[in-house]
PDB file of C-alpha atoms in Angstrom:
ATOM      1  CA  ASP A   1      28.894  -4.955 -12.640  1.00 76.00           C
ATOM      2  CA  PRO A   2      29.803  -3.482  -9.220  1.00 79.00           C
ATOM      3  CA  ALA A   3      30.109   0.063 -10.599  1.00 82.00           C
ATOM      4  CA  LEU A   4      26.604  -0.076 -12.054  1.00 80.00           C
ATOM      5  CA  GLY A   5      25.252  -1.435  -8.778  1.00 73.00           C
ATOM      6  CA  ALA A   6      26.891   1.391  -6.829  1.00 75.00           C
ATOM      7  CA  ALA A   7      25.522   3.989  -9.261  1.00 76.00           C
ATOM      8  CA  LEU A   8      21.975   2.610  -9.042  1.00 76.00           C
ATOM      9  CA  TYR A   9      22.244   2.470  -5.263  1.00 70.00           C
ATOM     10  CA  ALA A  10      23.321   6.131  -5.096  1.00 72.00           C
ATOM     11  CA  VAL A  11      20.493   7.211  -7.411  1.00 73.00           C
ATOM     12  CA  MET A  12      17.929   5.270  -5.390  1.00 72.00           C
ATOM     13  CA  LEU A  13      18.936   7.041  -2.194  1.00 72.00           C
ATOM     14  CA  ASP A  14      18.967  10.417  -3.962  1.00 76.00           C
ATOM     15  CA  VAL A  15      15.390  10.117  -5.242  1.00 74.00           C
ATOM     16  CA  TRP A  16      13.848   9.168  -1.894  1.00 79.00           C
ATOM     17  CA  HIS A  17      12.460  12.183  -0.087  1.00 80.00           C
ATOM     18  CA  ALA A  18      10.152  12.539   2.878  1.00 84.00           C
ATOM     19  CA  TYR A  19       6.571  13.593   2.286  1.00 83.00           C
ATOM     20  CA  ALA A  20       5.841  17.179   3.316  1.00 86.00           C
ATOM     21  CA  ASP A  21       3.670  15.957   6.184  1.00 88.00           C
ATOM     22  CA  ALA A  22       6.262  13.510   7.557  1.00 91.00           C
ATOM     23  CA  ALA A  23       8.298  15.943   9.674  1.00 93.00           C
ATOM     24  CA  PRO A  24       5.355  17.752  11.306  1.00 93.00           C
ATOM     25  CA  THR A  25       3.604  14.448  12.003  1.00 92.00           C
ATOM     26  CA  LEU A  26       6.710  12.852  13.500  1.00 94.00           C
ATOM     27  CA  LYS A  27       7.422  16.002  15.516  1.00 94.00           C
ATOM     28  CA  ALA A  28       3.894  16.078  16.953  1.00 92.00           C
ATOM     29  CA  LEU A  29       4.207  12.425  17.937  1.00 93.00           C
ATOM     30  CA  ARG A  30       7.687  12.976  19.399  1.00 94.00           C
ATOM     31  CA  ASP A  31       6.404  15.975  21.398  1.00 93.00           C
ATOM     32  CA  ALA A  32       3.684  13.695  22.804  1.00 91.00           C
ATOM     33  CA  ASP A  33       6.318  11.115  23.843  1.00 94.00           C
ATOM     34  CA  VAL A  34       5.050   8.559  21.330  1.00 94.00           C
ATOM     35  CA  ARG A  35       7.698   5.949  20.522  1.00 97.00           C
ATOM     36  CA  ILE A  36       8.377   5.636  16.806  1.00 97.00           C
ATOM     37  CA  CYS A  37      10.031   2.846  14.834  1.00 98.00           C
ATOM     38  CA  LEU A  38      10.554   2.982  11.093  1.00 97.00           C
ATOM     39  CA  LEU A  39      10.089  -0.513   9.649  1.00 97.00           C
ATOM     40  CA  SER A  40      11.008  -1.187   6.034  1.00 95.00           C
ATOM     41  CA  ASN A  41      11.667  -3.899   3.479  1.00 94.00           C
ATOM     42  CA  ALA A  42      13.892  -1.496   1.551  1.00 88.00           C
ATOM     43  CA  GLY A  43      17.247  -3.017   0.750  1.00 82.00           C
ATOM     44  CA  VAL A  44      19.115   0.224   1.302  1.00 81.00           C
ATOM     45  CA  PRO A  45      20.217   2.048   4.452  1.00 83.00           C
ATOM     46  CA  ILE A  46      17.157   4.186   5.154  1.00 89.00           C
ATOM     47  CA  ARG A  47      19.064   5.892   7.963  1.00 93.00           C
ATOM     48  CA  THR A  48      20.983   7.816   5.278  1.00 90.00           C
ATOM     49  CA  VAL A  49      17.703   9.233   3.974  1.00 91.00           C
ATOM     50  CA  LEU A  50      16.495  10.042   7.503  1.00 95.00           C
ATOM     51  CA  ASP A  51      19.738  11.907   8.185  1.00 95.00           C
ATOM     52  CA  ARG A  52      19.572  13.840   4.922  1.00 93.00           C
ATOM     53  CA  GLU A  53      15.922  14.772   5.467  1.00 94.00           C
ATOM     54  CA  GLY A  54      16.542  15.846   9.078  1.00 96.00           C
ATOM     55  CA  LEU A  55      14.257  13.166  10.508  1.00 97.00           C
ATOM     56  CA  SER A  56      16.665  10.900  12.403  1.00 97.00           C
ATOM     57  CA  HIS A  57      16.077  12.624  15.722  1.00 98.00           C
ATOM     58  CA  LEU A  58      12.319  12.071  15.376  1.00 98.00           C
ATOM     59  CA  VAL A  59      12.435   8.253  15.366  1.00 98.00           C
ATOM     60  CA  ASP A  60      13.490   5.976  18.191  1.00 98.00           C
ATOM     61  CA  ASP A  61      14.663   3.081  16.077  1.00 98.00           C
ATOM     62  CA  VAL A  62      14.830   1.673  12.560  1.00 98.00           C
ATOM     63  CA  VAL A  63      14.174  -1.981  11.729  1.00 98.00           C
ATOM     64  CA  LEU A  64      15.178  -3.077   8.232  1.00 97.00           C
ATOM     65  CA  SER A  65      14.384  -6.464   6.725  1.00 96.00           C
ATOM     66  CA  TYR A  66      17.890  -6.961   5.393  1.00 94.00           C
ATOM     67  CA  GLU A  67      19.293  -6.416   8.887  1.00 95.00           C
ATOM     68  CA  VAL A  68      16.917  -8.658  10.855  1.00 97.00           C
ATOM     69  CA  GLY A  69      16.482 -11.403   8.240  1.00 97.00           C
ATOM     70  CA  TYR A  70      12.689 -11.228   7.974  1.00 97.00           C
ATOM     71  CA  VAL A  71      10.639  -9.553   5.256  1.00 97.00           C
ATOM     72  CA  LYS A  72       7.177  -8.043   5.662  1.00 97.00           C
ATOM     73  CA  PRO A  73       4.550  -9.497   5.934  1.00 97.00           C
ATOM     74  CA  ASP A  74       6.380 -12.009   8.199  1.00 98.00           C
ATOM     75  CA  ILE A  75       5.129 -11.223  11.709  1.00 97.00           C
ATOM     76  CA  ARG A  76       8.650 -11.645  13.102  1.00 98.00           C
ATOM     77  CA  ILE A  77       9.776  -8.348  11.564  1.00 98.00           C
ATOM     78  CA  PHE A  78       6.831  -6.582  13.189  1.00 98.00           C
ATOM     79  CA  GLN A  79       7.729  -8.202  16.502  1.00 98.00           C
ATOM     80  CA  ALA A  80      11.314  -6.969  16.033  1.00 98.00           C
ATOM     81  CA  ALA A  81       9.951  -3.433  15.612  1.00 98.00           C
ATOM     82  CA  LEU A  82       7.805  -3.756  18.742  1.00 98.00           C
ATOM     83  CA  ASP A  83      10.798  -5.056  20.679  1.00 98.00           C
ATOM     84  CA  ALA A  84      12.988  -2.218  19.388  1.00 98.00           C
ATOM     85  CA  ILE A  85      10.717   0.402  20.937  1.00 98.00           C
ATOM     86  CA  ASP A  86       9.528  -1.708  23.876  1.00 98.00           C
ATOM     87  CA  CYS A  87       5.855  -1.615  22.913  1.00 97.00           C
ATOM     88  CA  SER A  88       3.128  -4.227  22.783  1.00 98.00           C
ATOM     89  CA  ALA A  89       0.943  -4.872  19.757  1.00 98.00           C
ATOM     90  CA  HIS A  90      -2.228  -3.578  21.416  1.00 96.00           C
ATOM     91  CA  GLU A  91      -0.681  -0.140  22.112  1.00 94.00           C
ATOM     92  CA  THR A  92       0.808   0.282  18.633  1.00 96.00           C
ATOM     93  CA  LEU A  93      -0.357   1.800  15.358  1.00 94.00           C
ATOM     94  CA  MET A  94       1.333   0.516  12.198  1.00 94.00           C
ATOM     95  CA  VAL A  95       1.258   2.986   9.307  1.00 93.00           C
ATOM     96  CA  GLY A  96       2.080   1.538   5.926  1.00 91.00           C
ATOM     97  CA  ASP A  97       1.391   1.804   2.228  1.00 88.00           C
ATOM     98  CA  SER A  98       1.009  -1.849   1.232  1.00 90.00           C
ATOM     99  CA  GLY A  99      -1.956  -3.908   2.334  1.00 89.00           C
ATOM    100  CA  ARG A 100      -0.063  -7.080   1.463  1.00 93.00           C
ATOM    101  CA  ASP A 101       3.265  -6.253   3.117  1.00 94.00           C
ATOM    102  CA  ASP A 102       1.804  -4.531   6.143  1.00 93.00           C
ATOM    103  CA  SER A 103      -0.807  -7.212   6.869  1.00 94.00           C
ATOM    104  CA  GLY A 104       1.702  -8.915   9.163  1.00 96.00           C
ATOM    105  CA  GLY A 105       1.241  -6.147  11.688  1.00 95.00           C
ATOM    106  CA  ALA A 106      -2.510  -6.663  11.717  1.00 95.00           C
ATOM    107  CA  ALA A 107      -2.012 -10.436  12.062  1.00 95.00           C
ATOM    108  CA  LEU A 108       0.045  -9.732  15.184  1.00 96.00           C
ATOM    109  CA  GLY A 109      -2.757  -7.597  16.639  1.00 97.00           C
ATOM    110  CA  ILE A 110      -1.351  -4.186  15.725  1.00 97.00           C
ATOM    111  CA  ARG A 111      -3.874  -1.565  14.616  1.00 94.00           C
ATOM    112  CA  THR A 112      -2.899  -0.908  11.012  1.00 93.00           C
ATOM    113  CA  LEU A 113      -3.471   2.143   8.826  1.00 90.00           C
ATOM    114  CA  ILE A 114      -2.759   1.684   5.127  1.00 91.00           C
ATOM    115  CA  LEU A 115      -2.254   4.980   3.330  1.00 86.00           C
ATOM    116  CA  PRO A 116      -2.465   4.891  -0.463  1.00 79.00           C
ATOM    117  CA  ARG A 117       0.753   5.565  -2.308  1.00 75.00           C
ATOM    118  CA  THR A 118       0.841   9.047  -3.729  1.00 74.00           C
ATOM    119  CA  THR A 119       2.992  11.028  -6.105  1.00 71.00           C
ATOM    120  CA  GLY A 120       2.161  14.328  -4.421  1.00 66.00           C
ATOM    121  CA  PRO A 121       4.060  16.077  -1.645  1.00 63.00           C
ATOM    122  CA  VAL A 122       1.553  15.137   1.091  1.00 64.00           C
ATOM    123  CA  HIS A 123       0.792  11.551   2.082  1.00 60.00           C
ATOM    124  CA  GLY A 124      -2.166  11.938   4.444  1.00 74.00           C
ATOM    125  CA  LEU A 125      -0.130  11.400   7.591  1.00 78.00           C
ATOM    126  CA  GLY A 126      -2.456  13.761   9.473  1.00 78.00           C
ATOM    127  CA  ALA A 127      -4.686  10.696   9.867  1.00 81.00           C
ATOM    128  CA  VAL A 128      -2.013   9.245  12.160  1.00 84.00           C
ATOM    129  CA  LEU A 129      -2.390  12.192  14.506  1.00 83.00           C
ATOM    130  CA  ALA A 130      -6.161  11.801  14.544  1.00 81.00           C
ATOM    131  CA  LEU A 131      -5.959   8.059  15.235  1.00 80.00           C
ATOM    132  CA  THR A 132      -3.481   8.558  18.065  1.00 83.00           C
ATOM    133  CA  GLY A 133      -5.415  11.450  19.606  1.00 81.00           C
ATOM    134  CA  HIS A 134      -2.790  14.074  18.801  1.00 74.00           C
ATOM    135  CA  THR A 135      -3.016  17.195  16.678  1.00 65.00           C
ATOM    136  CA  GLU A 136      -0.546  19.435  14.935  1.00 58.00           C
ATOM    137  CA  SER A 137      -1.733  22.714  13.488  1.00 47.00           C
ATOM    138  CA  ASN A 138       1.344  22.919  11.276  1.00 44.00           C
ATOM    139  CA  ALA A 139       0.827  19.547   9.598  1.00 44.00           C
ATOM    140  CA  PRO A 140      -0.199  19.972   5.947  1.00 44.00           C
ATOM    141  CA  ALA A 141      -3.699  18.761   5.176  1.00 44.00           C
ATOM    142  CA  SER A 142      -4.199  15.677   3.012  1.00 42.00           C
ATOM    143  CA  ARG A 143      -5.044  16.228  -0.615  1.00 35.00           C
TER     144      ARG A 143
END
């Protein structure tokens, strides 16, 4: 049923919200001229969520599996992300929440940080700043 599909799609986009530490972490990285690519297997236009959450200006590019034709952990989607921001694997940090899906980045030689999924407002993204040598006093602490 197309109407049901459209309704589920709208609800899915409505329930996705950025973690409280996403904006300050992305801002600190942006201020340090770190290139950022959002890479996702989500089958919905994540750019809509980025726009709604006020995060679009903090990422350089978005690579989505349904757009490039590869699904994580296929290393080709990680290579597409590297190409999108003109970075090499050895100078990149992949931050993900699925050891299985995000293992493709590690297989390509990308340093990979797997953060556990959480239901709270903070996701532990401050670890990204520590691993990249950047700090942000306004970033919420992990819980």
